Amino acid sequence: SKRTLYAFYPDKASLLNAVIEDVEDFPPPAAPQATDWAGLVAELRQRMLDIARLSMSDRQLRLTRLAISEAVTQPALMESFLNRVIMRAAEHVNAGARALRNVDPTLDARELERLGTTAYFAGVGNLHLMGLFGKRDDAEVKRLPERIDAALAMVGIHEKR
């Protein structure tokens, strides 16, 4: 009940921040382990799939809707959501993209981040948006691996080099 909740949290902002802080579904942070191009691309692909599956989960879609609905009246909540969820997810993908420099140091780290982010949103963006509107296409969600592969190829990141 509302009364019980507010026995633990002094106000709505505290309650909402507690919900955002409780995002435990993130893949564990780890540096990419592969030492060759194909292995690093495979790890980047897996990172993208991990974040895509997290972002398309019912819980994460509800949490994102909540953060968006409260953004105007609770700007600190949106800032917390941005830092704890969005930026954390982006960094998980970007770490995989930057690791490609381990094989080819001539690659620009910022450009790799842009390519990784672009590929992620090309493969997942519209699915996530439809999910936020309650119109998740489960058949397309099952095709996430193929969508991620196509998006990586679109930005020129292939397992063979």
PDB file of C-alpha atoms in Angstrom:
ATOM      1  CA  SER A   1       0.000   0.000   0.000  1.00  0.00           C
ATOM      2  CA  LYS A   2       1.003   3.604  -0.430  1.00  0.00           C
ATOM      3  CA  ARG A   3       1.228   4.095   3.323  1.00  0.00           C
ATOM      4  CA  THR A   4       3.565   1.123   3.695  1.00  0.00           C
ATOM      5  CA  LEU A   5       5.811   2.373   0.891  1.00  0.00           C
ATOM      6  CA  TYR A   6       6.122   5.813   2.417  1.00  0.00           C
ATOM      7  CA  ALA A   7       7.076   4.233   5.746  1.00  0.00           C
ATOM      8  CA  PHE A   8      10.311   3.252   3.988  1.00  0.00           C
ATOM      9  CA  TYR A   9      10.723   6.243   1.672  1.00  0.00           C
ATOM     10  CA  PRO A  10      10.165   9.855   2.759  1.00  0.00           C
ATOM     11  CA  ASP A  11       8.874  11.005  -0.626  1.00  0.00           C
ATOM     12  CA  LYS A  12       8.163   9.973  -4.208  1.00  0.00           C
ATOM     13  CA  ALA A  13      11.622  10.970  -5.431  1.00  0.00           C
ATOM     14  CA  SER A  14      13.304   8.709  -2.861  1.00  0.00           C
ATOM     15  CA  LEU A  15      11.067   5.815  -3.841  1.00  0.00           C
ATOM     16  CA  LEU A  16      11.728   6.279  -7.557  1.00  0.00           C
ATOM     17  CA  ASN A  17      15.475   6.559  -7.019  1.00  0.00           C
ATOM     18  CA  ALA A  18      15.426   3.329  -5.020  1.00  0.00           C
ATOM     19  CA  VAL A  19      13.715   1.592  -7.940  1.00  0.00           C
ATOM     20  CA  ILE A  20      16.312   2.893 -10.401  1.00  0.00           C
ATOM     21  CA  GLU A  21      19.200   1.909  -8.124  1.00  0.00           C
ATOM     22  CA  ASP A  22      17.879  -1.642  -8.044  1.00  0.00           C
ATOM     23  CA  VAL A  23      18.824  -2.430 -11.649  1.00  0.00           C
ATOM     24  CA  GLU A  24      20.647  -5.715 -11.107  1.00  0.00           C
ATOM     25  CA  ASP A  25      20.104  -7.225 -14.535  1.00  0.00           C
ATOM     26  CA  PHE A  26      23.151  -5.599 -16.103  1.00  0.00           C
ATOM     27  CA  PRO A  27      25.809  -7.930 -17.418  1.00  0.00           C
ATOM     28  CA  PRO A  28      28.830  -7.925 -15.115  1.00  0.00           C
ATOM     29  CA  PRO A  29      31.453  -5.364 -16.103  1.00  0.00           C
ATOM     30  CA  ALA A  30      34.410  -7.085 -17.664  1.00  0.00           C
ATOM     31  CA  ALA A  31      37.130  -6.137 -20.068  1.00  0.00           C
ATOM     32  CA  PRO A  32      36.973  -7.884 -23.433  1.00  0.00           C
ATOM     33  CA  GLN A  33      39.069 -11.054 -23.329  1.00  0.00           C
ATOM     34  CA  ALA A  34      39.664 -11.897 -26.990  1.00  0.00           C
ATOM     35  CA  THR A  35      42.991 -11.081 -28.583  1.00  0.00           C
ATOM     36  CA  ASP A  36      42.036 -11.303 -32.251  1.00  0.00           C
ATOM     37  CA  TRP A  37      39.697  -9.236 -34.414  1.00  0.00           C
ATOM     38  CA  ALA A  38      37.034 -11.927 -34.909  1.00  0.00           C
ATOM     39  CA  GLY A  39      36.947 -12.675 -31.194  1.00  0.00           C
ATOM     40  CA  LEU A  40      36.619  -8.996 -30.272  1.00  0.00           C
ATOM     41  CA  VAL A  41      33.811  -8.510 -32.786  1.00  0.00           C
ATOM     42  CA  ALA A  42      32.055 -11.568 -31.340  1.00  0.00           C
ATOM     43  CA  GLU A  43      32.417 -10.092 -27.840  1.00  0.00           C
ATOM     44  CA  LEU A  44      31.087  -6.716 -29.022  1.00  0.00           C
ATOM     45  CA  ARG A  45      28.129  -8.506 -30.606  1.00  0.00           C
ATOM     46  CA  GLN A  46      27.444 -10.339 -27.333  1.00  0.00           C
ATOM     47  CA  ARG A  47      27.637  -7.088 -25.360  1.00  0.00           C
ATOM     48  CA  MET A  48      25.104  -5.530 -27.719  1.00  0.00           C
ATOM     49  CA  LEU A  49      22.814  -8.543 -27.371  1.00  0.00           C
ATOM     50  CA  ASP A  50      23.085  -8.467 -23.574  1.00  0.00           C
ATOM     51  CA  ILE A  51      22.065  -4.810 -23.416  1.00  0.00           C
ATOM     52  CA  ALA A  52      19.360  -5.292 -26.062  1.00  0.00           C
ATOM     53  CA  ARG A  53      17.795  -8.151 -24.105  1.00  0.00           C
ATOM     54  CA  LEU A  54      17.962  -6.115 -20.911  1.00  0.00           C
ATOM     55  CA  SER A  55      16.391  -3.047 -22.530  1.00  0.00           C
ATOM     56  CA  MET A  56      13.596  -5.141 -24.063  1.00  0.00           C
ATOM     57  CA  SER A  57      12.719  -6.905 -20.791  1.00  0.00           C
ATOM     58  CA  ASP A  58       9.305  -6.125 -19.310  1.00  0.00           C
ATOM     59  CA  ARG A  59      10.900  -4.759 -16.144  1.00  0.00           C
ATOM     60  CA  GLN A  60      13.259  -2.425 -17.992  1.00  0.00           C
ATOM     61  CA  LEU A  61      10.521  -1.178 -20.303  1.00  0.00           C
ATOM     62  CA  ARG A  62       8.352  -0.352 -17.269  1.00  0.00           C
ATOM     63  CA  LEU A  63      11.270   1.342 -15.521  1.00  0.00           C
ATOM     64  CA  THR A  64      12.052   3.418 -18.604  1.00  0.00           C
ATOM     65  CA  ARG A  65       8.403   4.465 -18.947  1.00  0.00           C
ATOM     66  CA  LEU A  66       8.398   5.486 -15.298  1.00  0.00           C
ATOM     67  CA  ALA A  67      11.551   7.573 -15.651  1.00  0.00           C
ATOM     68  CA  ILE A  68      10.203   9.285 -18.769  1.00  0.00           C
ATOM     69  CA  SER A  69       6.820  10.002 -17.168  1.00  0.00           C
ATOM     70  CA  GLU A  70       8.492  11.646 -14.166  1.00  0.00           C
ATOM     71  CA  ALA A  71      11.230  13.489 -16.080  1.00  0.00           C
ATOM     72  CA  VAL A  72       9.589  16.921 -16.016  1.00  0.00           C
ATOM     73  CA  THR A  73       8.601  16.923 -12.346  1.00  0.00           C
ATOM     74  CA  GLN A  74      11.614  14.924 -11.098  1.00  0.00           C
ATOM     75  CA  PRO A  75      14.667  16.078 -13.112  1.00  0.00           C
ATOM     76  CA  ALA A  76      17.056  14.539 -10.578  1.00  0.00           C
ATOM     77  CA  LEU A  77      15.350  11.185 -11.175  1.00  0.00           C
ATOM     78  CA  MET A  78      15.929  11.472 -14.897  1.00  0.00           C
ATOM     79  CA  GLU A  79      19.566  12.377 -14.276  1.00  0.00           C
ATOM     80  CA  SER A  80      19.923   9.327 -12.040  1.00  0.00           C
ATOM     81  CA  PHE A  81      18.268   7.103 -14.656  1.00  0.00           C
ATOM     82  CA  LEU A  82      20.527   8.529 -17.346  1.00  0.00           C
ATOM     83  CA  ASN A  83      23.668   7.817 -15.312  1.00  0.00           C
ATOM     84  CA  ARG A  84      22.697   4.482 -13.750  1.00  0.00           C
ATOM     85  CA  VAL A  85      21.013   2.889 -16.734  1.00  0.00           C
ATOM     86  CA  ILE A  86      21.549   4.619 -20.082  1.00  0.00           C
ATOM     87  CA  MET A  87      25.202   5.615 -19.653  1.00  0.00           C
ATOM     88  CA  ARG A  88      26.046   2.282 -18.035  1.00  0.00           C
ATOM     89  CA  ALA A  89      24.521   0.418 -20.968  1.00  0.00           C
ATOM     90  CA  ALA A  90      26.335   2.646 -23.462  1.00  0.00           C
ATOM     91  CA  GLU A  91      29.651   2.090 -21.687  1.00  0.00           C
ATOM     92  CA  HIS A  92      29.140  -1.680 -21.794  1.00  0.00           C
ATOM     93  CA  VAL A  93      28.782  -1.532 -25.585  1.00  0.00           C
ATOM     94  CA  ASN A  94      31.478   1.130 -26.017  1.00  0.00           C
ATOM     95  CA  ALA A  95      34.063  -0.887 -24.059  1.00  0.00           C
ATOM     96  CA  GLY A  96      33.572  -3.681 -26.569  1.00  0.00           C
ATOM     97  CA  ALA A  97      33.912  -1.300 -29.495  1.00  0.00           C
ATOM     98  CA  ARG A  98      37.032   0.396 -28.101  1.00  0.00           C
ATOM     99  CA  ALA A  99      38.659  -3.000 -27.564  1.00  0.00           C
ATOM    100  CA  LEU A 100      39.001  -3.341 -31.343  1.00  0.00           C
ATOM    101  CA  ARG A 101      41.970  -0.983 -30.935  1.00  0.00           C
ATOM    102  CA  ASN A 102      43.804  -3.855 -29.211  1.00  0.00           C
ATOM    103  CA  VAL A 103      44.184  -5.431 -32.653  1.00  0.00           C
ATOM    104  CA  ASP A 104      44.407  -2.241 -34.703  1.00  0.00           C
ATOM    105  CA  PRO A 105      45.813   0.692 -32.691  1.00  0.00           C
ATOM    106  CA  THR A 106      45.333   3.041 -35.665  1.00  0.00           C
ATOM    107  CA  LEU A 107      41.582   3.020 -35.038  1.00  0.00           C
ATOM    108  CA  ASP A 108      40.182   6.065 -33.253  1.00  0.00           C
ATOM    109  CA  ALA A 109      38.547   5.190 -29.910  1.00  0.00           C
ATOM    110  CA  ARG A 110      35.850   7.896 -30.205  1.00  0.00           C
ATOM    111  CA  GLU A 111      34.984   6.795 -33.728  1.00  0.00           C
ATOM    112  CA  LEU A 112      34.691   3.193 -32.539  1.00  0.00           C
ATOM    113  CA  GLU A 113      32.310   4.343 -29.792  1.00  0.00           C
ATOM    114  CA  ARG A 114      30.209   6.182 -32.374  1.00  0.00           C
ATOM    115  CA  LEU A 115      30.123   3.109 -34.606  1.00  0.00           C
ATOM    116  CA  GLY A 116      29.196   0.831 -31.689  1.00  0.00           C
ATOM    117  CA  THR A 117      26.417   3.155 -30.524  1.00  0.00           C
ATOM    118  CA  THR A 118      25.141   3.633 -34.070  1.00  0.00           C
ATOM    119  CA  ALA A 119      25.090  -0.112 -34.677  1.00  0.00           C
ATOM    120  CA  TYR A 120      23.296  -0.725 -31.383  1.00  0.00           C
ATOM    121  CA  PHE A 121      20.540   1.781 -32.083  1.00  0.00           C
ATOM    122  CA  ALA A 122      20.231   0.684 -35.709  1.00  0.00           C
ATOM    123  CA  GLY A 123      19.658  -2.876 -34.569  1.00  0.00           C
ATOM    124  CA  VAL A 124      17.524  -2.230 -31.500  1.00  0.00           C
ATOM    125  CA  GLY A 125      16.204   1.345 -31.435  1.00  0.00           C
ATOM    126  CA  ASN A 126      12.850   0.880 -33.138  1.00  0.00           C
ATOM    127  CA  LEU A 127      12.162  -2.328 -31.191  1.00  0.00           C
ATOM    128  CA  HIS A 128      12.797  -0.517 -27.926  1.00  0.00           C
ATOM    129  CA  LEU A 129      10.585   2.399 -28.923  1.00  0.00           C
ATOM    130  CA  MET A 130       7.749   0.065 -29.891  1.00  0.00           C
ATOM    131  CA  GLY A 131       8.218  -1.769 -26.590  1.00  0.00           C
ATOM    132  CA  LEU A 132       7.909   1.511 -24.703  1.00  0.00           C
ATOM    133  CA  PHE A 133       4.576   2.058 -26.438  1.00  0.00           C
ATOM    134  CA  GLY A 134       3.426  -1.415 -25.430  1.00  0.00           C
ATOM    135  CA  LYS A 135       3.749  -2.796 -28.961  1.00  0.00           C
ATOM    136  CA  ARG A 136       6.748  -5.074 -28.555  1.00  0.00           C
ATOM    137  CA  ASP A 137       7.163  -7.410 -31.517  1.00  0.00           C
ATOM    138  CA  ASP A 138       8.338 -10.650 -29.908  1.00  0.00           C
ATOM    139  CA  ALA A 139       9.147 -12.213 -33.277  1.00  0.00           C
ATOM    140  CA  GLU A 140      11.566  -9.352 -33.977  1.00  0.00           C
ATOM    141  CA  VAL A 141      12.979  -9.552 -30.464  1.00  0.00           C
ATOM    142  CA  LYS A 142      13.841 -13.194 -31.204  1.00  0.00           C
ATOM    143  CA  ARG A 143      15.682 -11.943 -34.291  1.00  0.00           C
ATOM    144  CA  LEU A 144      17.962  -9.679 -32.219  1.00  0.00           C
ATOM    145  CA  PRO A 145      21.112 -11.636 -33.172  1.00  0.00           C
ATOM    146  CA  GLU A 146      20.422 -11.182 -36.887  1.00  0.00           C
ATOM    147  CA  ARG A 147      19.494  -7.521 -36.381  1.00  0.00           C
ATOM    148  CA  ILE A 148      22.731  -6.879 -34.457  1.00  0.00           C
ATOM    149  CA  ASP A 149      24.791  -8.671 -37.128  1.00  0.00           C
ATOM    150  CA  ALA A 150      23.194  -6.571 -39.872  1.00  0.00           C
ATOM    151  CA  ALA A 151      23.736  -3.361 -37.902  1.00  0.00           C
ATOM    152  CA  LEU A 152      27.400  -4.162 -37.241  1.00  0.00           C
ATOM    153  CA  ALA A 153      27.901  -4.935 -40.937  1.00  0.00           C
ATOM    154  CA  MET A 154      26.179  -1.666 -41.824  1.00  0.00           C
ATOM    155  CA  VAL A 155      28.822   0.321 -39.895  1.00  0.00           C
ATOM    156  CA  GLY A 156      31.658  -1.800 -41.306  1.00  0.00           C
ATOM    157  CA  ILE A 157      32.413  -3.980 -38.293  1.00  0.00           C
ATOM    158  CA  HIS A 158      32.794  -7.552 -39.559  1.00  0.00           C
ATOM    159  CA  GLU A 159      34.281 -10.634 -37.945  1.00  0.00           C
ATOM    160  CA  LYS A 160      36.605 -11.031 -40.919  1.00  0.00           C
ATOM    161  CA  ARG A 161      39.021  -8.279 -41.620  1.00  0.00           C
TER     162      ARG A 161
END
